[in-house]
XYZ file of C-alpha atoms in Angstrom:
379
model
C 6.772 76.982 38.354
C 6.259 78.391 34.784
C 7.702 76.643 31.580
C 6.337 79.418 29.203
C 9.278 79.567 27.105
C 10.038 75.909 27.140
C 6.426 75.149 25.401
C 7.049 78.434 23.242
C 10.739 76.768 21.943
C 9.093 74.217 21.046
C 5.704 74.992 19.388
C 8.111 77.060 17.233
C 10.183 74.131 16.424
C 7.316 71.944 15.038
C 5.640 74.978 13.766
C 2.293 74.337 15.205
C 0.302 75.523 18.352
C -1.439 71.985 17.917
C -1.157 69.387 20.343
C 2.692 68.396 19.440
C 2.971 64.142 20.285
C 6.499 62.857 21.555
C 7.159 60.889 18.335
C 5.528 60.339 15.134
C 6.423 58.466 11.955
C 7.235 60.133 8.950
C 6.444 58.363 5.272
C 8.115 60.312 2.898
C 9.480 57.632 0.659
C 8.873 54.344 -1.010
C 6.210 53.228 1.180
C 3.102 53.477 -0.576
C 5.009 51.965 -3.732
C 6.343 48.861 -1.682
C 2.970 48.412 0.003
C 1.126 48.589 -2.672
C 3.715 45.831 -4.382
C 3.035 43.511 -1.764
C -0.828 43.708 -2.204
C -0.084 43.544 -6.300
C 1.852 40.314 -5.847
C 0.135 38.808 -2.909
C 2.296 37.827 -0.547
C 1.343 39.702 1.946
C 1.879 37.580 5.202
C 5.352 36.084 6.681
C 6.899 34.804 2.924
C 8.066 37.580 0.620
C 10.714 39.591 -1.040
C 10.175 42.043 1.041
C 10.801 40.296 4.279
C 14.223 38.913 2.701
C 15.114 42.498 1.293
C 14.704 43.638 5.245
C 16.839 41.422 6.791
C 19.492 41.756 4.087
C 19.167 45.681 5.248
C 19.289 45.403 8.728
C 22.351 42.792 8.791
C 24.125 45.720 6.769
C 23.074 48.333 9.273
C 24.179 46.237 12.350
C 27.644 45.414 10.834
C 26.081 41.649 12.275
C 25.927 38.106 9.912
C 22.239 37.697 10.336
C 18.799 38.882 10.904
C 15.668 37.563 11.273
C 12.620 39.901 11.111
C 9.852 39.305 13.943
C 6.484 40.418 14.501
C 7.945 42.835 17.216
C 10.969 43.316 19.451
C 9.657 41.716 22.702
C 8.747 38.373 20.502
C 12.609 39.328 19.050
C 13.671 39.774 22.909
C 12.559 36.558 23.867
C 13.456 34.006 20.979
C 16.691 35.742 21.546
C 16.854 34.717 25.232
C 15.939 31.309 24.433
C 19.034 31.104 21.714
C 22.322 31.867 23.978
C 20.484 29.184 26.802
C 18.130 30.241 28.916
C 15.432 27.732 30.577
C 12.689 28.055 32.728
C 13.301 28.154 36.072
C 16.769 30.089 35.071
C 17.757 33.806 35.815
C 18.523 36.636 33.656
C 20.512 40.027 34.971
C 18.773 42.983 34.062
C 17.750 46.716 34.760
C 14.501 47.600 36.519
C 14.634 51.435 34.649
C 13.778 50.023 30.866
C 9.947 49.539 29.524
C 8.217 46.530 30.569
C 9.231 44.223 27.772
C 12.302 43.773 28.597
C 11.313 42.303 31.701
C 8.483 40.413 30.294
C 10.469 38.444 27.679
C 12.638 37.206 30.558
C 8.943 36.154 31.929
C 8.006 34.442 29.010
C 10.756 31.829 28.800
C 9.814 31.170 32.717
C 13.150 32.360 33.718
C 13.521 35.235 36.134
C 14.849 38.896 36.426
C 17.357 39.725 38.769
C 17.167 43.692 39.135
C 20.749 45.529 39.091
C 21.450 49.231 39.360
C 22.038 51.498 36.079
C 24.825 54.206 35.438
C 24.017 57.601 36.175
C 25.653 58.738 32.496
C 23.997 56.412 29.963
C 20.496 55.474 32.498
C 21.571 51.509 31.034
C 22.516 48.406 32.739
C 25.997 49.726 34.961
C 29.024 46.734 34.495
C 29.341 47.933 38.302
C 26.355 46.663 39.385
C 26.700 43.301 37.171
C 30.480 42.718 38.570
C 29.420 43.974 42.245
C 26.236 41.655 42.419
C 28.457 39.070 41.166
C 30.931 38.926 43.855
C 28.745 38.688 46.543
C 25.857 36.298 44.849
C 27.784 34.616 41.720
C 29.586 31.305 41.855
C 31.230 29.545 39.120
C 30.526 25.872 38.971
C 30.584 23.289 35.421
C 27.681 24.455 34.276
C 27.976 28.089 34.316
C 27.288 30.653 37.284
C 25.234 30.042 39.922
C 23.462 32.805 42.569
C 24.310 31.628 45.541
C 21.212 33.439 47.289
C 18.794 31.075 45.182
C 20.941 28.453 43.764
C 19.366 29.098 40.267
C 21.905 29.384 37.088
C 22.213 33.036 35.968
C 21.606 32.077 32.241
C 21.940 35.709 30.425
C 22.721 39.224 31.282
C 20.204 41.978 29.228
C 21.062 45.219 29.068
C 19.303 47.931 26.948
C 19.899 50.661 25.349
C 17.883 53.674 27.286
C 16.474 55.746 24.647
C 19.159 54.895 22.463
C 21.719 55.964 24.861
C 24.478 53.178 24.592
C 25.587 51.276 27.999
C 29.297 51.109 28.780
C 29.536 48.137 26.694
C 33.180 47.462 26.972
C 33.172 47.244 30.784
C 30.007 44.973 30.367
C 31.433 42.694 28.400
C 35.009 41.888 29.916
C 32.413 41.142 33.256
C 30.203 38.969 31.491
C 33.072 37.420 29.279
C 34.942 36.611 32.967
C 31.948 35.131 34.573
C 30.490 32.943 31.569
C 27.668 35.047 31.048
C 26.445 35.414 27.195
C 25.077 39.146 26.392
C 21.775 39.981 24.358
C 21.214 43.363 23.764
C 17.893 44.716 23.814
C 18.167 47.187 21.066
C 15.093 48.029 20.799
C 15.548 51.868 20.943
C 19.042 51.944 19.858
C 18.990 51.426 16.008
C 21.525 53.566 14.390
C 23.326 54.726 18.070
C 27.095 53.116 18.265
C 29.526 52.140 20.704
C 33.173 53.096 19.685
C 32.326 53.300 15.890
C 30.625 49.737 15.912
C 26.305 49.838 15.811
C 24.963 48.863 18.975
C 23.391 45.268 18.566
C 26.148 43.811 17.179
C 28.368 43.315 20.745
C 26.230 40.399 22.027
C 25.389 36.947 21.359
C 22.275 38.554 20.249
C 20.326 41.996 19.468
C 17.317 42.749 19.227
C 15.318 45.886 17.442
C 12.000 47.067 17.687
C 9.953 48.978 14.864
C 7.029 49.912 16.847
C 4.931 52.833 15.508
C 6.853 55.131 18.149
C 10.320 54.629 16.962
C 13.059 55.733 14.383
C 11.917 53.415 12.069
C 8.894 51.794 11.668
C 7.263 48.625 10.072
C 3.983 49.048 11.928
C 4.872 46.452 14.194
C 7.898 44.473 13.698
C 11.174 43.591 15.363
C 14.483 42.668 13.898
C 16.674 39.171 15.878
C 20.845 40.148 14.514
C 23.965 37.674 15.473
C 27.557 37.299 14.545
C 26.482 33.570 15.085
C 25.484 32.024 12.065
C 24.092 28.602 13.739
C 22.327 30.770 16.237
C 20.516 32.958 13.286
C 19.435 29.427 11.716
C 17.935 28.495 14.902
C 16.363 31.822 15.368
C 14.536 32.034 12.263
C 13.790 28.576 12.537
C 11.960 28.397 16.014
C 10.159 32.072 15.216
C 8.559 30.242 11.655
C 6.418 27.586 13.735
C 9.635 25.172 13.790
C 8.758 23.764 10.397
C 10.960 21.377 8.481
C 10.989 22.889 4.723
C 9.343 20.685 2.305
C 7.095 21.110 -0.256
C 3.933 19.759 0.705
C 4.890 17.927 4.466
C 4.045 19.541 7.642
C 6.726 18.438 10.209
C 8.053 20.949 13.092
C 10.825 19.155 15.053
C 10.326 20.896 18.151
C 8.200 23.972 19.861
C 8.421 27.085 17.449
C 6.416 30.515 16.696
C 4.322 32.114 14.332
C 7.033 35.518 15.502
C 7.165 35.674 11.481
C 7.298 39.399 9.849
C 4.675 39.992 7.352
C 5.722 40.798 3.918
C 3.206 43.554 4.137
C 4.915 44.985 6.901
C 8.455 44.324 6.049
C 7.162 46.417 2.724
C 7.221 49.287 5.097
C 10.320 48.802 6.626
C 12.416 48.145 3.751
C 10.958 52.021 2.350
C 11.726 52.890 6.236
C 15.368 52.072 6.346
C 16.362 53.785 3.363
C 15.372 56.902 5.147
C 17.425 56.095 8.063
C 20.342 58.259 7.519
C 17.950 61.552 7.048
C 16.316 60.509 10.074
C 19.343 60.578 12.283
C 20.898 63.741 10.862
C 17.718 65.478 11.570
C 16.451 63.873 15.266
C 20.877 65.186 16.101
C 19.473 68.892 14.241
C 16.515 68.828 16.741
C 18.934 67.585 19.614
C 21.707 70.402 19.353
C 19.247 72.498 18.989
C 17.305 71.138 22.228
C 21.093 71.096 24.334
C 21.739 75.144 23.187
C 18.266 76.215 24.283
C 17.909 73.906 27.888
C 21.607 75.073 28.649
C 20.409 78.817 29.038
C 17.084 78.013 31.088
C 19.438 75.825 33.382
C 17.734 72.443 32.494
C 20.018 69.271 31.873
C 19.396 68.205 28.049
C 20.766 64.809 28.268
C 23.363 64.008 25.676
C 25.194 61.138 23.929
C 28.798 60.489 25.525
C 32.338 60.406 24.407
C 32.917 57.510 21.658
C 29.344 57.171 21.650
C 26.811 58.247 19.235
C 23.280 58.643 19.998
C 20.211 58.213 18.036
C 18.023 60.723 20.230
C 15.185 58.565 19.441
C 13.207 59.790 22.855
C 15.037 63.408 23.935
C 14.934 63.983 27.724
C 15.742 66.229 29.924
C 16.475 66.270 33.851
C 14.962 68.369 36.440
C 16.028 69.226 39.498
C 13.527 67.040 41.865
C 10.387 65.127 41.384
C 7.702 68.142 42.424
C 10.174 69.639 39.700
C 8.778 66.809 36.956
C 5.870 66.938 38.079
C 5.331 70.827 37.108
C 6.835 70.298 34.155
C 5.000 67.567 32.951
C 1.555 69.388 34.198
C 2.250 72.697 32.666
C 3.684 71.139 29.359
C 1.166 68.790 28.848
C -1.648 70.933 29.457
C -0.356 73.054 26.660
C -0.370 70.196 24.115
C 3.230 69.463 24.439
C 3.119 65.474 24.982
C 6.448 65.541 27.542
C 6.641 61.849 29.945
C 8.034 60.838 32.991
C 10.781 57.524 32.520
C 8.888 54.614 33.108
C 8.391 53.215 37.087
C 11.033 51.029 37.779
C 10.537 47.267 36.754
C 10.147 46.114 40.771
C 7.243 48.486 41.378
C 5.018 46.592 39.385
C 3.217 43.613 41.426
C 4.585 40.994 38.716
C 7.670 41.817 39.659
C 8.033 42.805 43.004
C 10.009 40.207 44.477
C 12.723 39.740 42.251
C 16.467 40.079 43.932
C 17.329 43.651 43.667
C 20.618 46.179 44.680
C 20.164 49.357 46.174
C 18.767 50.569 42.629
C 20.299 53.843 43.523
C 20.555 55.526 40.197
C 17.876 54.268 39.126
C 15.514 55.837 42.090
C 17.363 59.128 41.464
C 16.279 58.687 37.470
C 13.341 58.114 38.044
C 11.935 61.177 39.621
C 13.878 63.538 37.446
C 13.879 62.057 33.974
C 11.203 63.882 31.244
C 10.816 62.698 27.323
C 9.741 65.723 25.333
C 9.178 65.712 21.683
C 11.535 63.723 19.458
C 10.275 63.502 16.215
C 12.349 64.004 13.403
C 11.454 67.095 11.459
């Protein structure tokens, strides 16, 4: 099958016949000014005015009470799970249709993921799948909810907002509240997305964003933990700065901490990028609208935001008819220097997670064979 019209449309949108990547950053604001300012100040490491400013900006953007800048989103997830009480030997409910960082963060804590199916419409963790699992395997005890099959405590639920499309948060929150399981939102891909008018990342006990080079806003490498629990926010900052007790000259660390603090140099870049978030979102929504109109005429499903949600359209995607159709699309587009990419392989297909408990994964496997990302840079 030939996809000449799609290739031509994308080349016209990005105004080039050269290689078109999936997503690139745009530096059209104060990036150079702020980075040079950090060099002049000599505060380029983990202490500096831009770290504080970036945290304040993210607190406002996420509509939370506190933010902690970290070196990357994965480190943020690792610490966020600790903040809600995840301990070695426990379990975390999550989705298999995700980037590996979601699952790695669980394992870094010595815990184990339980893979539950996603919803077809959001591509994110399904509240019904969580409820069905808990009704079959969950057991309420004085110390929390336990898995009757493994005997281990289910310490948290970790949904991921796939490509910036919010999961069904209201339903998921209700299920987890009933079973006394805290939610950590993996909002790495959803900066600027919202659910019923409220930003993603602000619904769970803790939320985590990523500012990797391919994200909608970048600090080169970096992430942010956000929370409405001020006590957890302070603990998060403490843990990510080697758990050092503040003192003018003495070094005393009261527990095992991490050197996960975002450098001021990266924070300077972040602040300049966050200043442009609104324009990035507007440009991406315009591109998404153009894609939606084009693919409708091609008979290909372009994934759009659901009612009562607002997606940031970080990575835009199409749904192909089947695996063969998907593979043909990937070969033709990439062969024409238009980068496209299949959605991730399901986590239980990876050797380190093949043993983990999971449900039928009906929607996840359906989507795995059909979803393809297309060039999504703000233009």
